[in-house]
Amino acid sequence: MHKIDVILGLQWGDEGKGKIVDFLATDYDIVARFQGGPNAGHTLKFDGKKYVLHTVPSGIFRNDLINLIGNGVVLDPIVFQRELRSLEQSGVQFHQRLLVSKKAHLILPTHRWLDAASEAHKGKAKIGSTLKGIGPTYMDKTGRNGLRVGDISQSNFKDLYNALKVKHLELLKIYPAIEFDLEKEEEAWFESLNTLLALKQVDAEYYINEALADGKKILAEGAQGSMLDVDFGTYPFVTSSNTITAGVCTGLGVAPQRIGRVIGITKAYCTRVGGGPFPTEQDNETGEKLRQLGMEFGSTTGRPRRCGWIDLPQLKYTIMLNGVTELCMTKIDVLNAFDEIQAATHYRYDGATTDRLPFDLNAIAIESVYQTFQGWQSELDDIRSFDKLPSAARSFIEALQSYLGVPFSMISTGPEREKLILRNDE
Ligand code: GDP
Ligand code: IMO
Ligand code: MG
């Protein structure tokens, strides 16, 4: 039985999913996004250029590859149009290769304002949303009010849109006032639908399953990270979709037994953007050093990312949730300059030492227990095989995989496409 492989982030997002998907894409026929929306920012670097994708799957730069936006994704036609224009300017031919599920939900301008108003209402307790309208759009989806890509072609689409807009404008009245230009944004939104309509809309669940039956190789690209999963993340400081492997089934329409390799990505340290608990956060010089060396500023919002050490109990948890079959470590080069590196192996809370996450990380004072590793203090740029890594780097990786019980099959040593060590090749 042909299976679909999955790449997803095991932390709080920005693990380097875009880079790894772009690298591996040549082994596949189709790359598909299954959840999230333009809250994602996936960075690719090759031929001396940098590209950031928000809605478009990271296989788009590989000729001949089909890129599919699944039903689990929420799509903002305005952001999407901007993204496609920028791809056009870069000379990327995507028209025949970029497919959109008819069942993907649309982000309306009013969804974005509801997101902003809800955050303003929360004040200090705000989630730190990217303000792309993600939460309100998923709320309308589960509340059975949403508009989908396939609805645009229905004769009553304008009426459906107006009904939802009016409801949103009423809802906005309960929140602190925010400024917006309805007429202007609405015009831009309707105009942007033309770009969307120029692409092929598909019954993606049939498309994917038929492709699998035909022996096509498919890679599912996650957005965000498992600690931002709406069910298992640090709720309520999460996004509004299932970012874990289970999301592939609901976000593309594939059965669980169709899931093949699950590649979990972790940075060699840890970051998070926005509010919420972060047990290994280093709100100090170490965190600042990680931020500067790792250039940890958001790809979507430009916000500085919070930085800290790698958190092994947290990774063990997300490896369990996702059924991870192999690991990929990114940004190991960021640790080159550290004489010592730390990894949390346990937590202390409620008078006990444990490797389990508590019910509510927000409500509990948690202390991380660290193991210290020797740094390597040398550049890794040109290293392409695991054996050539400094022994301190190898010891670090081997200790982690022995703790986590899953092998690291890839080690990324820089943002560029070719800076990757593949261990399966050896
Ligand atoms: P994503 O959301 O998971 O795709 O990750 P982002 O693109 O938001 O953030 C990852 C950042 O790290 C991007 O700027 C990448 O170019 C960069 N990056 C990816 N892999 C590596 C690596 O191995 N080393 C370094 N230094 N940067 C990397
Ligand atoms: P990629 O795919 C990092 C975070 C936001 C906020 C919370 C909720 O690039 O890894 P939302 O806009 O979804 O309502 O925000 O989730 N967040 C991300 N953090 N990377 C992302 O995506 C993120 N997408 C959302 O910062 O804390
Ligand atoms: Mg990102």
Tab-separated table of C-alpha atoms and ligand atoms in Angstrom:
chain	number	residue	atom	x	y	z
A	1	MET	CA	0.000	0.000	0.000
A	2	HIS	CA	1.394	3.385	-0.965
A	3	LYS	CA	1.755	5.799	1.891
A	4	ILE	CA	2.054	9.494	2.464
A	5	ASP	CA	5.126	10.812	4.281
A	6	VAL	CA	4.883	13.658	6.752
A	7	ILE	CA	7.233	16.454	7.817
A	8	LEU	CA	6.234	18.516	10.805
A	9	GLY	CA	7.625	20.677	13.592
A	10	LEU	CA	8.003	19.167	17.057
A	11	GLN	CA	8.382	22.435	18.987
A	12	TRP	CA	6.578	25.804	18.799
A	13	GLY	CA	7.039	26.338	15.053
A	14	ASP	CA	9.846	27.729	12.879
A	15	GLU	CA	11.906	24.548	13.178
A	16	GLY	CA	13.005	24.887	9.551
A	17	LYS	CA	10.211	22.882	7.909
A	18	GLY	CA	10.355	24.920	4.688
A	19	LYS	CA	14.043	24.241	4.145
A	20	ILE	CA	13.717	20.499	4.728
A	21	VAL	CA	10.571	20.107	2.599
A	22	ASP	CA	12.265	21.994	-0.251
A	23	PHE	CA	15.309	19.733	0.040
A	24	LEU	CA	13.348	16.469	0.121
A	25	ALA	CA	10.750	17.525	-2.454
A	26	THR	CA	12.729	16.120	-5.387
A	27	ASP	CA	11.995	12.620	-4.049
A	28	TYR	CA	8.244	13.270	-4.342
A	29	ASP	CA	5.516	13.888	-6.941
A	30	ILE	CA	3.239	15.948	-4.706
A	31	VAL	CA	3.790	18.224	-1.681
A	32	ALA	CA	0.633	19.064	0.281
A	33	ARG	CA	-0.147	21.475	3.101
A	34	PHE	CA	-2.768	20.036	5.472
A	35	GLN	CA	-3.459	22.723	8.084
A	36	GLY	CA	-2.743	26.270	9.197
A	37	GLY	CA	-2.758	29.289	6.954
A	38	PRO	CA	-0.797	32.485	6.441
A	39	ASN	CA	0.260	32.431	10.099
A	40	ALA	CA	2.990	30.160	8.739
A	41	GLY	CA	6.229	31.563	7.357
A	42	HIS	CA	8.458	28.948	5.741
A	43	THR	CA	11.861	30.175	4.597
A	44	LEU	CA	13.827	28.681	1.705
A	45	LYS	CA	17.307	29.705	0.655
A	46	PHE	CA	19.034	28.698	-2.551
A	47	ASP	CA	21.081	30.243	-5.365
A	48	GLY	CA	21.844	33.157	-3.052
A	49	LYS	CA	18.167	34.104	-2.704
A	50	LYS	CA	15.693	33.863	0.126
A	51	TYR	CA	11.969	33.121	-0.240
A	52	VAL	CA	9.281	33.082	2.448
A	53	LEU	CA	6.119	31.067	1.804
A	54	HIS	CA	2.912	31.472	3.810
A	55	THR	CA	0.212	29.470	2.041
A	56	VAL	CA	2.019	27.866	-0.874
A	57	PRO	CA	3.658	24.485	-0.136
A	58	SER	CA	7.466	24.437	-0.044
A	59	GLY	CA	7.742	22.153	-3.080
A	60	ILE	CA	6.845	24.987	-5.455
A	61	PHE	CA	10.422	25.751	-6.497
A	62	ARG	CA	10.981	22.221	-7.760
A	63	ASN	CA	9.899	21.939	-11.406
A	64	ASP	CA	7.200	19.427	-12.306
A	65	LEU	CA	6.164	18.893	-8.717
A	66	ILE	CA	2.473	19.250	-7.847
A	67	ASN	CA	1.753	21.435	-4.808
A	68	LEU	CA	-1.591	21.000	-3.131
A	69	ILE	CA	-3.372	23.154	-0.557
A	70	GLY	CA	-5.581	20.789	1.416
A	71	ASN	CA	-9.023	21.203	2.971
A	72	GLY	CA	-7.500	21.645	6.428
A	73	VAL	CA	-5.825	24.896	5.385
A	74	VAL	CA	-7.416	28.323	5.847
A	75	LEU	CA	-6.613	30.587	2.942
A	76	ASP	CA	-6.533	34.375	2.749
A	77	PRO	CA	-6.937	35.221	-0.960
A	78	ILE	CA	-5.192	38.585	-0.473
A	79	VAL	CA	-2.072	37.082	1.102
A	80	PHE	CA	-2.211	34.273	-1.450
A	81	GLN	CA	-2.341	36.712	-4.362
A	82	ARG	CA	0.649	38.602	-2.995
A	83	GLU	CA	2.545	35.344	-2.629
A	84	LEU	CA	1.748	34.234	-6.172
A	85	ARG	CA	2.759	37.595	-7.626
A	86	SER	CA	6.084	37.345	-5.913
A	87	LEU	CA	6.542	33.810	-7.269
A	88	GLU	CA	5.684	35.090	-10.741
A	89	GLN	CA	8.303	37.809	-10.391
A	90	SER	CA	10.841	35.144	-9.498
A	91	GLY	CA	9.943	33.337	-12.718
A	92	VAL	CA	8.311	30.336	-11.032
A	93	GLN	CA	5.805	28.570	-13.302
A	94	PHE	CA	3.096	27.402	-10.930
A	95	HIS	CA	-0.238	27.629	-12.762
A	96	GLN	CA	-0.486	23.988	-13.741
A	97	ARG	CA	1.213	22.757	-10.566
A	98	LEU	CA	-0.607	24.519	-7.761
A	99	LEU	CA	-3.929	22.956	-6.776
A	100	VAL	CA	-6.393	24.067	-4.128
A	101	SER	CA	-8.955	21.940	-2.323
A	102	LYS	CA	-12.514	23.147	-2.855
A	103	LYS	CA	-13.051	22.482	0.836
A	104	ALA	CA	-10.325	24.827	2.148
A	105	HIS	CA	-11.876	27.646	4.171
A	106	LEU	CA	-11.555	31.308	3.256
A	107	ILE	CA	-10.220	33.999	5.569
A	108	LEU	CA	-12.344	37.141	5.186
A	109	PRO	CA	-11.083	40.650	6.022
A	110	THR	CA	-13.518	40.637	8.960
A	111	HIS	CA	-11.839	37.472	10.310
A	112	ARG	CA	-8.582	39.403	10.556
A	113	TRP	CA	-10.252	42.239	12.421
A	114	LEU	CA	-11.981	39.815	14.777
A	115	ASP	CA	-8.562	38.324	15.494
A	116	ALA	CA	-7.149	41.770	16.284
A	117	ALA	CA	-10.191	42.782	18.370
A	118	SER	CA	-10.114	39.526	20.332
A	119	GLU	CA	-6.432	40.026	21.117
A	120	ALA	CA	-7.035	43.649	22.167
A	121	HIS	CA	-9.842	42.424	24.418
A	122	LYS	CA	-7.541	39.892	26.103
A	123	GLY	CA	-5.050	42.629	26.956
A	124	LYS	CA	-2.068	41.199	28.817
A	125	ALA	CA	-3.442	37.671	28.462
A	126	LYS	CA	-3.316	37.866	24.664
A	127	ILE	CA	-2.164	34.806	22.729
A	128	GLY	CA	0.278	36.762	20.605
A	129	SER	CA	-1.588	35.742	17.454
A	130	THR	CA	-0.059	36.573	14.084
A	131	LEU	CA	-3.333	38.503	13.481
A	132	LYS	CA	-3.925	36.731	10.192
A	133	GLY	CA	-7.489	35.768	11.139
A	134	ILE	CA	-6.656	32.126	11.825
A	135	GLY	CA	-8.649	31.642	15.059
A	136	PRO	CA	-11.870	33.321	13.853
A	137	THR	CA	-11.774	31.426	10.533
A	138	TYR	CA	-11.425	28.036	12.237
A	139	MET	CA	-14.169	29.097	14.662
A	140	ASP	CA	-16.476	29.718	11.719
A	141	LYS	CA	-15.438	26.385	10.221
A	142	THR	CA	-16.329	24.385	13.346
A	143	GLY	CA	-19.292	26.693	14.000
A	144	ARG	CA	-20.520	25.763	10.510
A	145	ASN	CA	-20.609	29.303	9.237
A	146	GLY	CA	-17.502	29.294	7.061
A	147	LEU	CA	-17.034	29.978	3.368
A	148	ARG	CA	-14.992	27.583	1.299
A	149	VAL	CA	-12.983	27.911	-1.889
A	150	GLY	CA	-15.616	25.890	-3.777
A	151	ASP	CA	-18.338	28.307	-2.649
A	152	ILE	CA	-16.843	31.138	-4.707
A	153	SER	CA	-18.287	29.610	-7.866
A	154	GLN	CA	-21.797	29.282	-6.406
A	155	SER	CA	-24.347	31.791	-7.676
A	156	ASN	CA	-25.263	32.898	-4.142
A	157	PHE	CA	-21.652	33.474	-3.031
A	158	LYS	CA	-22.103	37.228	-2.612
A	159	ASP	CA	-25.115	36.628	-0.342
A	160	LEU	CA	-23.225	34.080	1.729
A	161	TYR	CA	-20.337	36.518	2.040
A	162	ASN	CA	-22.598	39.401	3.051
A	163	ALA	CA	-24.436	37.353	5.658
A	164	LEU	CA	-21.150	36.328	7.284
A	165	LYS	CA	-19.715	39.826	7.070
A	166	VAL	CA	-22.785	41.338	8.769
A	167	LYS	CA	-22.499	38.785	11.548
A	168	HIS	CA	-18.830	39.643	12.002
A	169	LEU	CA	-19.546	43.376	12.105
A	170	GLU	CA	-22.084	42.729	14.864
A	171	LEU	CA	-19.573	40.607	16.751
A	172	LEU	CA	-16.915	43.302	16.472
A	173	LYS	CA	-19.173	45.593	18.523
A	174	ILE	CA	-18.592	43.543	21.675
A	175	TYR	CA	-14.834	44.084	21.455
A	176	PRO	CA	-12.641	47.152	21.899
A	177	ALA	CA	-12.931	49.262	18.750
A	178	ILE	CA	-10.291	48.682	16.106
A	179	GLU	CA	-9.754	50.627	12.924
A	180	PHE	CA	-10.402	49.186	9.494
A	181	ASP	CA	-11.408	50.320	6.046
A	182	LEU	CA	-14.172	47.915	5.090
A	183	GLU	CA	-14.810	49.158	1.592
A	184	LYS	CA	-11.169	49.184	0.558
A	185	GLU	CA	-10.353	45.790	2.026
A	186	GLU	CA	-13.490	44.224	0.660
A	187	GLU	CA	-12.666	45.448	-2.817
A	188	ALA	CA	-9.135	44.042	-2.573
A	189	TRP	CA	-10.515	40.747	-1.271
A	190	PHE	CA	-12.985	40.269	-4.121
A	191	GLU	CA	-10.349	41.267	-6.642
A	192	SER	CA	-7.930	38.711	-5.197
A	193	LEU	CA	-10.471	35.927	-5.672
A	194	ASN	CA	-9.725	36.103	-9.397
A	195	THR	CA	-6.172	34.929	-8.770
A	196	LEU	CA	-7.496	32.030	-6.767
A	197	LEU	CA	-10.076	31.167	-9.423
A	198	ALA	CA	-7.360	31.006	-12.070
A	199	LEU	CA	-5.916	27.962	-10.301
A	200	LYS	CA	-7.227	24.439	-10.509
A	201	GLN	CA	-9.688	23.653	-7.741
A	202	VAL	CA	-9.896	19.991	-6.884
A	203	ASP	CA	-11.761	17.481	-4.777
A	204	ALA	CA	-8.477	17.024	-2.983
A	205	GLU	CA	-9.477	13.948	-1.008
A	206	TYR	CA	-10.149	12.072	-4.268
A	207	TYR	CA	-7.083	13.578	-5.890
A	208	ILE	CA	-4.757	12.451	-3.086
A	209	ASN	CA	-6.191	8.969	-2.730
A	210	GLU	CA	-6.143	8.386	-6.483
A	211	ALA	CA	-2.571	9.646	-6.648
A	212	LEU	CA	-1.609	7.177	-3.909
A	213	ALA	CA	-3.354	4.373	-5.766
A	214	ASP	CA	-1.356	5.333	-8.877
A	215	GLY	CA	1.875	4.959	-6.911
A	216	LYS	CA	2.617	8.685	-6.669
A	217	LYS	CA	4.906	9.788	-3.845
A	218	ILE	CA	3.339	12.383	-1.546
A	219	LEU	CA	4.850	14.522	1.189
A	220	ALA	CA	2.609	16.332	3.689
A	221	GLU	CA	4.097	19.605	4.981
A	222	GLY	CA	3.081	20.710	8.457
A	223	ALA	CA	2.786	24.299	9.581
A	224	GLN	CA	3.376	25.599	13.131
A	225	GLY	CA	4.583	22.968	15.593
A	226	SER	CA	3.133	20.278	17.844
A	227	MET	CA	3.302	22.488	20.959
A	228	LEU	CA	0.923	24.869	19.141
A	229	ASP	CA	-1.600	22.068	18.480
A	230	VAL	CA	-5.089	23.115	19.583
A	231	ASP	CA	-5.593	19.900	21.593
A	232	PHE	CA	-2.125	19.003	22.850
A	233	GLY	CA	-0.193	22.265	22.830
A	234	THR	CA	0.176	24.813	25.606
A	235	TYR	CA	-3.516	25.722	25.479
A	236	PRO	CA	-4.774	28.450	25.207
A	237	PHE	CA	-1.445	29.719	23.834
A	238	VAL	CA	-1.783	27.655	20.691
A	239	THR	CA	-3.030	27.996	17.137
A	240	SER	CA	-6.481	26.781	16.088
A	241	SER	CA	-5.647	23.647	14.103
A	242	ASN	CA	-4.312	20.146	14.720
A	243	THR	CA	-0.672	20.498	13.809
A	244	ILE	CA	0.172	16.859	14.622
A	245	THR	CA	0.184	13.846	12.279
A	246	ALA	CA	-3.533	13.274	12.929
A	247	GLY	CA	-4.103	16.593	11.138
A	248	VAL	CA	-2.828	15.001	7.924
A	249	CYS	CA	-5.791	12.593	7.958
A	250	THR	CA	-8.410	15.295	8.502
A	251	GLY	CA	-6.626	17.973	6.502
A	252	LEU	CA	-6.124	15.943	3.336
A	253	GLY	CA	-8.631	13.118	3.600
A	254	VAL	CA	-6.245	10.199	3.988
A	255	ALA	CA	-6.810	7.243	6.303
A	256	PRO	CA	-4.458	6.654	9.279
A	257	GLN	CA	-3.003	3.456	7.800
A	258	ARG	CA	-1.860	5.523	4.819
A	259	ILE	CA	0.661	7.452	6.927
A	260	GLY	CA	4.239	6.394	6.158
A	261	ARG	CA	7.426	8.082	7.381
A	262	VAL	CA	6.887	10.792	9.961
A	263	ILE	CA	9.859	13.152	10.015
A	264	GLY	CA	9.850	15.306	13.132
A	265	ILE	CA	11.958	18.469	13.035
A	266	THR	CA	13.557	20.099	16.043
A	267	LYS	CA	16.028	22.899	16.296
A	268	ALA	CA	19.211	22.124	18.222
A	269	TYR	CA	17.742	24.563	20.768
A	270	CYS	CA	14.223	25.916	21.115
A	271	THR	CA	12.220	29.025	20.239
A	272	ARG	CA	8.684	30.333	20.484
A	273	VAL	CA	6.946	33.493	19.234
A	274	GLY	CA	4.056	35.050	21.085
A	275	GLY	CA	2.813	34.398	24.619
A	276	GLY	CA	2.606	31.234	26.684
A	277	PRO	CA	4.782	28.931	28.754
A	278	PHE	CA	8.270	27.928	27.633
A	279	PRO	CA	10.039	25.852	30.320
A	280	THR	CA	13.579	26.127	28.936
A	281	GLU	CA	13.394	29.803	27.943
A	282	GLN	CA	16.612	31.753	28.542
A	283	ASP	CA	15.458	35.294	29.133
A	284	ASN	CA	19.086	36.344	29.548
A	285	GLU	CA	22.392	36.665	27.685
A	286	THR	CA	22.235	33.069	26.487
A	287	GLY	CA	18.815	33.645	24.937
A	288	GLU	CA	20.051	36.849	23.347
A	289	LYS	CA	23.079	35.045	21.909
A	290	LEU	CA	20.839	32.325	20.421
A	291	ARG	CA	18.555	35.010	18.966
A	292	GLN	CA	21.398	36.913	17.321
A	293	LEU	CA	23.315	33.889	16.017
A	294	GLY	CA	20.154	32.079	14.917
A	295	MET	CA	18.609	35.268	13.503
A	296	GLU	CA	15.512	34.416	15.450
A	297	PHE	CA	13.019	36.958	14.192
A	298	GLY	CA	9.608	35.858	12.921
A	299	SER	CA	9.271	35.073	9.194
A	300	THR	CA	5.651	36.277	9.195
A	301	THR	CA	5.556	39.087	11.747
A	302	GLY	CA	9.224	40.007	12.244
A	303	ARG	CA	8.800	39.709	16.020
A	304	PRO	CA	11.883	38.628	18.007
A	305	ARG	CA	11.526	34.959	18.900
A	306	ARG	CA	11.944	33.869	22.502
A	307	CYS	CA	14.929	31.508	22.762
A	308	GLY	CA	16.048	28.738	25.096
A	309	TRP	CA	17.673	25.312	25.307
A	310	ILE	CA	16.334	22.161	23.711
A	311	ASP	CA	13.675	20.525	25.881
A	312	LEU	CA	13.816	16.708	25.787
A	313	PRO	CA	10.692	15.880	27.841
A	314	GLN	CA	8.795	18.237	25.524
A	315	LEU	CA	10.224	16.464	22.456
A	316	LYS	CA	9.469	13.038	23.906
A	317	TYR	CA	5.854	14.166	24.283
A	318	THR	CA	5.508	15.399	20.703
A	319	ILE	CA	7.346	12.350	19.279
A	320	MET	CA	4.702	10.253	21.034
A	321	LEU	CA	1.794	12.337	19.713
A	322	ASN	CA	3.044	12.242	16.129
A	323	GLY	CA	4.388	8.709	15.845
A	324	VAL	CA	7.697	10.145	14.681
A	325	THR	CA	9.772	7.571	12.794
A	326	GLU	CA	12.865	9.741	12.283
A	327	LEU	CA	14.205	13.047	13.495
A	328	CYS	CA	15.780	16.007	11.779
A	329	MET	CA	17.879	18.505	13.730
A	330	THR	CA	18.163	22.004	12.279
A	331	LYS	CA	20.320	24.989	13.167
A	332	ILE	CA	23.032	22.978	14.880
A	333	ASP	CA	25.456	25.575	13.463
A	334	VAL	CA	23.927	28.207	15.749
A	335	LEU	CA	25.534	26.354	18.666
A	336	ASN	CA	29.026	26.525	17.107
A	337	ALA	CA	30.013	29.469	19.286
A	338	PHE	CA	28.920	28.017	22.628
A	339	ASP	CA	31.522	26.426	24.901
A	340	GLU	CA	28.755	24.601	26.739
A	341	ILE	CA	25.317	23.496	25.578
A	342	GLN	CA	22.407	22.496	27.737
A	343	ALA	CA	19.485	20.160	27.200
A	344	ALA	CA	16.599	19.803	29.648
A	345	THR	CA	16.128	16.162	30.621
A	346	HIS	CA	13.528	16.540	33.371
A	347	TYR	CA	11.149	18.950	35.032
A	348	ARG	CA	10.669	19.608	38.721
A	349	TYR	CA	7.198	20.556	39.901
A	350	ASP	CA	4.837	19.618	42.712
A	351	GLY	CA	7.838	18.386	44.701
A	352	ALA	CA	8.722	15.671	42.173
A	353	THR	CA	11.164	15.178	39.296
A	354	THR	CA	9.501	13.889	36.141
A	355	ASP	CA	9.758	13.756	32.370
A	356	ARG	CA	6.034	14.357	31.861
A	357	LEU	CA	4.359	17.617	31.009
A	358	PRO	CA	1.781	18.779	33.549
A	359	PHE	CA	-1.888	19.324	32.599
A	360	ASP	CA	-1.442	23.051	32.567
A	361	LEU	CA	2.034	24.447	32.048
A	362	ASN	CA	0.527	27.921	32.476
A	363	ALA	CA	-0.644	27.316	36.008
A	364	ILE	CA	2.407	25.663	37.477
A	365	ALA	CA	5.887	26.784	38.464
A	366	ILE	CA	8.124	24.384	36.632
A	367	GLU	CA	11.881	24.085	36.915
A	368	SER	CA	13.871	22.487	34.122
A	369	VAL	CA	16.692	20.100	35.022
A	370	TYR	CA	19.561	20.258	32.543
A	371	GLN	CA	22.362	18.066	31.318
A	372	THR	CA	25.409	19.986	30.122
A	373	PHE	CA	27.250	19.064	26.927
A	374	GLN	CA	30.634	20.167	25.711
A	375	GLY	CA	30.505	22.583	22.770
A	376	TRP	CA	32.607	22.088	19.605
A	377	GLN	CA	33.450	25.707	18.838
A	378	SER	CA	34.124	25.227	15.158
A	379	GLU	CA	32.306	25.845	11.869
A	380	LEU	CA	30.241	23.031	10.348
A	381	ASP	CA	29.478	24.655	6.986
A	382	ASP	CA	31.156	22.267	4.615
A	383	ILE	CA	30.522	19.070	6.505
A	384	ARG	CA	28.294	16.654	4.575
A	385	SER	CA	28.683	13.464	6.533
A	386	PHE	CA	27.929	12.615	10.146
A	387	ASP	CA	31.347	11.081	10.707
A	388	LYS	CA	33.044	14.364	9.837
A	389	LEU	CA	31.198	16.299	12.535
A	390	PRO	CA	33.326	17.263	15.564
A	391	SER	CA	33.114	14.524	18.178
A	392	ALA	CA	31.386	16.863	20.654
A	393	ALA	CA	28.593	17.491	18.120
A	394	ARG	CA	28.248	13.764	17.472
A	395	SER	CA	28.076	13.045	21.218
A	396	PHE	CA	25.354	15.693	21.622
A	397	ILE	CA	23.239	14.203	18.806
A	398	GLU	CA	23.790	10.629	19.947
A	399	ALA	CA	22.864	11.422	23.555
A	400	LEU	CA	19.657	13.081	22.352
A	401	GLN	CA	18.607	10.227	20.133
A	402	SER	CA	19.301	7.716	22.834
A	403	TYR	CA	17.098	9.727	25.228
A	404	LEU	CA	14.367	10.188	22.620
A	405	GLY	CA	14.466	6.640	21.223
A	406	VAL	CA	14.282	7.810	17.592
A	407	PRO	CA	17.255	8.305	15.227
A	408	PHE	CA	18.300	11.615	13.697
A	409	SER	CA	18.355	10.956	9.941
A	410	MET	CA	19.132	14.565	8.969
A	411	ILE	CA	21.254	17.317	10.456
A	412	SER	CA	20.949	20.801	8.988
A	413	THR	CA	24.050	22.976	9.259
A	414	GLY	CA	22.856	26.199	7.617
A	415	PRO	CA	19.839	27.861	5.985
A	416	GLU	CA	20.903	27.017	2.427
A	417	ARG	CA	19.379	24.096	0.595
A	418	GLU	CA	22.602	22.085	0.341
A	419	LYS	CA	23.672	22.457	3.961
A	420	LEU	CA	22.330	19.142	5.127
A	421	ILE	CA	23.843	15.924	6.410
A	422	LEU	CA	21.866	12.826	5.444
A	423	ARG	CA	22.671	9.854	7.631
A	424	ASN	CA	20.816	7.268	5.545
A	425	ASP	CA	23.371	7.762	2.795
A	426	GLU	CA	26.191	6.406	4.892
B	1	GDP	P1	9.616	27.012	9.335
B	1	GDP	O1	8.465	27.890	9.676
B	1	GDP	O2	9.651	25.764	10.148
B	1	GDP	O3	9.722	26.704	7.860
B	1	GDP	O4	10.932	27.828	9.731
B	1	GDP	P2	11.203	29.398	9.452
B	1	GDP	O5	11.529	29.568	8.022
B	1	GDP	O6	10.144	30.240	10.023
B	1	GDP	O7	12.470	29.626	10.389
B	1	GDP	C1	13.635	28.903	10.228
B	1	GDP	C2	14.779	29.885	9.945
B	1	GDP	O8	15.997	29.228	10.113
B	1	GDP	C3	14.772	30.402	8.512
B	1	GDP	O9	15.298	31.698	8.519
B	1	GDP	C4	15.716	29.430	7.815
B	1	GDP	O10	16.355	30.024	6.678
B	1	GDP	C5	16.713	29.171	8.882
B	1	GDP	N1	17.336	27.847	8.867
B	1	GDP	C6	16.811	26.643	8.518
B	1	GDP	N2	17.692	25.657	8.751
B	1	GDP	C7	18.791	26.234	9.265
B	1	GDP	C8	20.052	25.727	9.735
B	1	GDP	O11	20.329	24.550	9.755
B	1	GDP	N3	20.930	26.663	10.212
B	1	GDP	C9	20.673	27.999	10.234
B	1	GDP	N4	21.585	28.814	10.715
B	1	GDP	N5	19.502	28.487	9.805
B	1	GDP	C10	18.580	27.614	9.335
B	2	IMO	P1	5.397	28.216	11.090
B	2	IMO	O1	4.609	27.338	10.140
B	2	IMO	C1	5.723	30.060	15.004
B	2	IMO	C2	2.001	31.223	16.999
B	2	IMO	C3	1.746	32.712	17.148
B	2	IMO	C4	0.916	32.709	18.415
B	2	IMO	C5	0.075	31.444	18.270
B	2	IMO	C6	-1.305	31.679	17.690
B	2	IMO	O2	6.160	29.285	10.409
B	2	IMO	O3	6.207	27.376	12.014
B	2	IMO	P2	-2.274	32.306	15.324
B	2	IMO	O4	-1.916	33.398	14.368
B	2	IMO	O5	-2.134	30.940	14.759
B	2	IMO	O6	-3.608	32.527	15.944
B	2	IMO	O7	-1.214	32.446	16.519
B	2	IMO	O8	0.799	30.602	17.400
B	2	IMO	N1	2.271	30.810	15.604
B	2	IMO	C7	3.470	30.476	15.149
B	2	IMO	N2	4.691	30.491	15.752
B	2	IMO	N3	5.616	29.609	13.746
B	2	IMO	C8	4.412	29.558	13.129
B	2	IMO	O9	4.248	28.977	11.916
B	2	IMO	C9	3.281	30.043	13.816
B	2	IMO	N4	1.971	30.172	13.513
B	2	IMO	C10	1.364	30.623	14.606
B	2	IMO	O10	2.960	33.412	17.318
B	2	IMO	O11	1.738	32.540	19.540
B	3	MG	MG	8.086	29.872	10.295
